[in-house]
PDB file of C-alpha atoms and ligand atoms in Angstrom:
ATOM      1  CA  UNK A   1     103.492-138.025 -77.230  1.00  0.00           C
ATOM      2  CA  UNK A   2     104.043-140.934 -74.945  1.00  0.00           C
ATOM      3  CA  UNK A   3     106.829-143.241 -73.967  1.00  0.00           C
ATOM      4  CA  UNK A   4     106.042-146.796 -75.042  1.00  0.00           C
ATOM      5  CA  UNK A   5     107.253-150.013 -73.459  1.00  0.00           C
ATOM      6  CA  UNK A   6     110.297-151.484 -75.181  1.00  0.00           C
ATOM      7  CA  UNK A   7     109.999-155.219 -75.831  1.00  0.00           C
ATOM      8  CA  UNK A   8     113.107-157.096 -74.810  1.00  0.00           C
ATOM      9  CA  UNK A   9     115.111-160.265 -75.339  1.00  0.00           C
ATOM     10  CA  UNK A  10     112.950-163.319 -76.030  1.00  0.00           C
ATOM     11  CA  UNK A  11     109.704-161.410 -76.643  1.00  0.00           C
ATOM     12  CA  UNK A  12     108.295-163.222 -79.698  1.00  0.00           C
ATOM     13  CA  UNK A  13     107.206-160.047 -81.460  1.00  0.00           C
ATOM     14  CA  UNK A  14     110.873-159.165 -82.060  1.00  0.00           C
ATOM     15  CA  UNK A  15     111.100-162.235 -84.333  1.00  0.00           C
ATOM     16  CA  UNK A  16     108.105-161.369 -86.508  1.00  0.00           C
ATOM     17  CA  UNK A  17     108.136-159.621 -89.862  1.00  0.00           C
ATOM     18  CA  UNK A  18     106.639-156.161 -90.082  1.00  0.00           C
ATOM     19  CA  UNK A  19     104.109-155.115 -92.702  1.00  0.00           C
ATOM     20  CA  UNK A  20     104.371-152.207 -95.123  1.00  0.00           C
ATOM     21  CA  UNK A  21     102.623-149.019 -94.090  1.00  0.00           C
ATOM     22  CA  UNK A  22      99.834-148.551 -96.647  1.00  0.00           C
ATOM     23  CA  UNK A  23      98.535-145.225 -95.441  1.00  0.00           C
ATOM     24  CA  UNK A  24     100.302-142.638 -93.302  1.00  0.00           C
ATOM     25  CA  UNK A  25      97.424-141.817 -91.010  1.00  0.00           C
ATOM     26  CA  UNK A  26      97.178-140.259 -87.555  1.00  0.00           C
ATOM     27  CA  UNK A  27      98.151-143.567 -85.940  1.00  0.00           C
ATOM     28  CA  UNK A  28     101.433-143.703 -87.867  1.00  0.00           C
ATOM     29  CA  UNK A  29     102.247-140.067 -87.041  1.00  0.00           C
ATOM     30  CA  UNK A  30     101.580-140.747 -83.336  1.00  0.00           C
ATOM     31  CA  UNK A  31     103.705-143.901 -83.567  1.00  0.00           C
ATOM     32  CA  UNK A  32     106.605-141.888 -85.062  1.00  0.00           C
ATOM     33  CA  UNK A  33     106.311-139.259 -82.315  1.00  0.00           C
ATOM     34  CA  UNK A  34     106.111-141.866 -79.562  1.00  0.00           C
ATOM     35  CA  UNK A  35     109.003-143.880 -80.973  1.00  0.00           C
ATOM     36  CA  UNK A  36     111.261-140.814 -81.054  1.00  0.00           C
ATOM     37  CA  UNK A  37     110.333-139.938 -77.484  1.00  0.00           C
ATOM     38  CA  UNK A  38     110.894-143.547 -76.387  1.00  0.00           C
ATOM     39  CA  UNK A  39     114.290-143.697 -78.127  1.00  0.00           C
ATOM     40  CA  UNK A  40     115.495-140.444 -76.573  1.00  0.00           C
ATOM     41  CA  UNK A  41     114.207-141.442 -73.138  1.00  0.00           C
ATOM     42  CA  UNK A  42     116.150-144.727 -73.376  1.00  0.00           C
ATOM     43  CA  UNK A  43     119.218-142.900 -74.756  1.00  0.00           C
ATOM     44  CA  UNK A  44     119.313-145.101 -77.846  1.00  0.00           C
ATOM     45  CA  UNK A  45     120.363-144.163 -81.401  1.00  0.00           C
ATOM     46  CA  UNK A  46     117.621-146.101 -83.150  1.00  0.00           C
ATOM     47  CA  UNK A  47     114.302-147.831 -82.627  1.00  0.00           C
ATOM     48  CA  UNK A  48     112.102-149.976 -84.871  1.00  0.00           C
ATOM     49  CA  UNK A  49     108.329-150.351 -84.457  1.00  0.00           C
ATOM     50  CA  UNK A  50     108.396-154.073 -83.486  1.00  0.00           C
ATOM     51  CA  UNK A  51     110.444-153.026 -80.452  1.00  0.00           C
ATOM     52  CA  UNK A  52     107.363-151.225 -79.168  1.00  0.00           C
ATOM     53  CA  UNK A  53     105.079-154.072 -80.187  1.00  0.00           C
ATOM     54  CA  UNK A  54     103.904-152.734 -83.560  1.00  0.00           C
ATOM     55  CA  UNK A  55     104.555-154.885 -86.642  1.00  0.00           C
ATOM     56  CA  UNK A  56     104.747-152.021 -89.114  1.00  0.00           C
ATOM     57  CA  UNK A  57     107.711-150.828 -91.153  1.00  0.00           C
ATOM     58  CA  UNK A  58     108.523-147.713 -89.160  1.00  0.00           C
ATOM     59  CA  UNK A  59     111.976-146.729 -87.867  1.00  0.00           C
ATOM     60  CA  UNK A  60     113.499-143.762 -86.044  1.00  0.00           C
ATOM     61  CA  UNK A  61     117.220-143.054 -85.857  1.00  0.00           C
ATOM     62  CA  UNK A  62     119.291-140.309 -84.270  1.00  0.00           C
ATOM     63  CA  UNK A  63     123.024-140.854 -84.089  1.00  0.00           C
ATOM     64  CA  UNK A  64     123.482-137.303 -82.795  1.00  0.00           C
ATOM     65  CA  UNK A  65     122.896-135.478 -86.078  1.00  0.00           C
ATOM     66  CA  UNK A  66     119.145-135.058 -85.783  1.00  0.00           C
ATOM     67  CA  UNK A  67     116.077-137.233 -86.030  1.00  0.00           C
ATOM     68  CA  UNK A  68     115.593-139.470 -89.065  1.00  0.00           C
ATOM     69  CA  UNK A  69     112.139-140.976 -89.597  1.00  0.00           C
ATOM     70  CA  UNK A  70     111.763-143.853 -92.046  1.00  0.00           C
ATOM     71  CA  UNK A  71     108.558-145.450 -93.266  1.00  0.00           C
ATOM     72  CA  UNK A  72     108.844-148.633 -95.364  1.00  0.00           C
ATOM     73  CA  UNK A  73     112.667-148.397 -95.522  1.00  0.00           C
ATOM     74  CA  UNK A  74     114.550-150.605 -97.976  1.00  0.00           C
ATOM     75  CA  UNK A  75     118.331-150.918 -98.130  1.00  0.00           C
ATOM     76  CA  UNK A  76     119.113-150.334-101.802  1.00  0.00           C
ATOM     77  CA  UNK A  77     122.908-150.188-101.739  1.00  0.00           C
ATOM     78  CA  UNK A  78     125.790-151.155 -99.458  1.00  0.00           C
ATOM     79  CA  UNK A  79     129.558-150.949 -99.766  1.00  0.00           C
ATOM     80  CA  UNK A  80     132.490-152.223 -97.780  1.00  0.00           C
ATOM     81  CA  UNK A  81     132.622-154.275 -94.633  1.00  0.00           C
ATOM     82  CA  UNK A  82     133.708-153.491 -91.106  1.00  0.00           C
ATOM     83  CA  UNK A  83     133.354-154.903 -87.610  1.00  0.00           C
ATOM     84  CA  UNK A  84     131.272-152.605 -85.431  1.00  0.00           C
ATOM     85  CA  UNK A  85     130.486-152.793 -81.733  1.00  0.00           C
ATOM     86  CA  UNK A  86     126.714-152.837 -81.514  1.00  0.00           C
ATOM     87  CA  UNK A  87     123.982-152.659 -78.939  1.00  0.00           C
ATOM     88  CA  UNK A  88     120.188-152.687 -79.012  1.00  0.00           C
ATOM     89  CA  UNK A  89     117.544-151.244 -76.697  1.00  0.00           C
ATOM     90  CA  UNK A  90     115.882-154.671 -76.707  1.00  0.00           C
ATOM     91  CA  UNK A  91     119.025-156.228 -75.190  1.00  0.00           C
ATOM     92  CA  UNK A  92     119.854-153.924 -72.304  1.00  0.00           C
ATOM     93  CA  UNK A  93     123.380-154.037 -70.979  1.00  0.00           C
ATOM     94  CA  UNK A  94     124.729-156.148 -73.846  1.00  0.00           C
ATOM     95  CA  UNK A  95     127.142-155.403 -76.684  1.00  0.00           C
ATOM     96  CA  UNK A  96     128.658-157.407 -79.494  1.00  0.00           C
ATOM     97  CA  UNK A  97     130.730-157.116 -82.632  1.00  0.00           C
ATOM     98  CA  UNK A  98     128.878-157.406 -85.930  1.00  0.00           C
ATOM     99  CA  UNK A  99     130.166-157.314 -89.493  1.00  0.00           C
ATOM    100  CA  UNK A 100     128.326-154.488 -91.254  1.00  0.00           C
ATOM    101  CA  UNK A 101     128.720-152.501 -94.450  1.00  0.00           C
ATOM    102  CA  UNK A 102     130.775-149.295 -94.149  1.00  0.00           C
ATOM    103  CA  UNK A 103     128.253-147.498 -96.331  1.00  0.00           C
ATOM    104  CA  UNK A 104     124.524-147.990 -96.737  1.00  0.00           C
ATOM    105  CA  UNK A 105     121.815-146.274 -98.733  1.00  0.00           C
ATOM    106  CA  UNK A 106     118.144-146.586 -97.814  1.00  0.00           C
ATOM    107  CA  UNK A 107     115.017-145.563 -99.660  1.00  0.00           C
ATOM    108  CA  UNK A 108     111.927-144.802 -97.583  1.00  0.00           C
ATOM    109  CA  UNK A 109     108.980-142.473 -97.143  1.00  0.00           C
ATOM    110  CA  UNK A 110     108.903-139.542 -94.749  1.00  0.00           C
ATOM    111  CA  UNK A 111     105.855-138.647 -92.634  1.00  0.00           C
ATOM    112  CA  UNK A 112     104.484-136.575 -95.520  1.00  0.00           C
ATOM    113  CA  UNK A 113     104.542-139.630 -97.777  1.00  0.00           C
ATOM    114  CA  UNK A 114     107.415-138.284 -99.861  1.00  0.00           C
ATOM    115  CA  UNK A 115     110.136-140.609-101.107  1.00  0.00           C
ATOM    116  CA  UNK A 116     113.466-139.955 -99.387  1.00  0.00           C
ATOM    117  CA  UNK A 117     116.950-141.420 -99.737  1.00  0.00           C
ATOM    118  CA  UNK A 118     119.205-141.572 -96.697  1.00  0.00           C
ATOM    119  CA  UNK A 119     122.816-142.594 -97.078  1.00  0.00           C
ATOM    120  CA  UNK A 120     125.508-142.851 -94.479  1.00  0.00           C
ATOM    121  CA  UNK A 121     128.827-144.266 -93.458  1.00  0.00           C
ATOM    122  CA  UNK A 122     130.037-145.741 -90.189  1.00  0.00           C
ATOM    123  CA  UNK A 123     127.572-145.472 -87.319  1.00  0.00           C
ATOM    124  CA  UNK A 124     124.746-144.246 -89.562  1.00  0.00           C
ATOM    125  CA  UNK A 125     125.258-147.157 -91.993  1.00  0.00           C
ATOM    126  CA  UNK A 126     125.151-149.554 -89.033  1.00  0.00           C
ATOM    127  CA  UNK A 127     121.990-147.954 -87.634  1.00  0.00           C
ATOM    128  CA  UNK A 128     120.259-148.088 -91.037  1.00  0.00           C
ATOM    129  CA  UNK A 129     121.072-151.810 -91.379  1.00  0.00           C
ATOM    130  CA  UNK A 130     120.344-152.691 -87.733  1.00  0.00           C
ATOM    131  CA  UNK A 131     116.931-151.009 -87.748  1.00  0.00           C
ATOM    132  CA  UNK A 132     115.799-152.369 -91.119  1.00  0.00           C
ATOM    133  CA  UNK A 133     116.854-155.839 -89.902  1.00  0.00           C
ATOM    134  CA  UNK A 134     114.380-155.427 -87.015  1.00  0.00           C
ATOM    135  CA  UNK A 135     111.565-155.121 -89.567  1.00  0.00           C
ATOM    136  CA  UNK A 136     112.468-158.600 -90.857  1.00  0.00           C
ATOM    137  CA  UNK A 137     112.601-160.045 -87.336  1.00  0.00           C
ATOM    138  CA  UNK A 138     116.396-160.178 -87.517  1.00  0.00           C
ATOM    139  CA  UNK A 139     118.335-159.141 -84.405  1.00  0.00           C
ATOM    140  CA  UNK A 140     121.955-158.086 -84.102  1.00  0.00           C
ATOM    141  CA  UNK A 141     122.543-160.838 -81.545  1.00  0.00           C
ATOM    142  CA  UNK A 142     122.057-163.330 -84.419  1.00  0.00           C
ATOM    143  CA  UNK A 143     125.033-161.758 -86.190  1.00  0.00           C
ATOM    144  CA  UNK A 144     127.456-161.262 -83.342  1.00  0.00           C
ATOM    145  CA  UNK A 145     130.908-162.543 -84.184  1.00  0.00           C
ATOM    146  CA  UNK A 146     132.635-161.853 -80.907  1.00  0.00           C
ATOM    147  CA  UNK A 147     130.438-161.234 -77.886  1.00  0.00           C
ATOM    148  CA  UNK A 148     131.798-158.697 -75.442  1.00  0.00           C
TER     149      UNK A 148
HETATM  150 NI1   NI B   1     117.937-152.911 -82.099  1.00  0.00          NI
END
């Protein structure tokens, strides 16, 4: 495991779209391990692969309830709407209010290639949406309603 460098602010890679993972090989497993270590080291609750310079659809999340690993995640359902205070490891020291669904459901693969469904409310719903946005090159700062 290794801590990877987090790309920040106007780094162009953050704006690019990530590609589907076709095969979960050793490289992807190492990426998942490194991303988790990098997220914990930075005391974040989520990290997407483009943030460490890899344009692949890989996400890790831990809002305090344990590690969630998502490969090729797709948001398949959302409900409700709420303003949440958000931050991002790629924008250190910043926060902003974003309108997000109160509930989100995501379909993805786990590291064993099995289909999984993760659903959550509140902070988990926000993290699921925020991190999948990263894979489309979309950043929360684009969606901020009221900068803090
Ligand atoms: Ni982020």
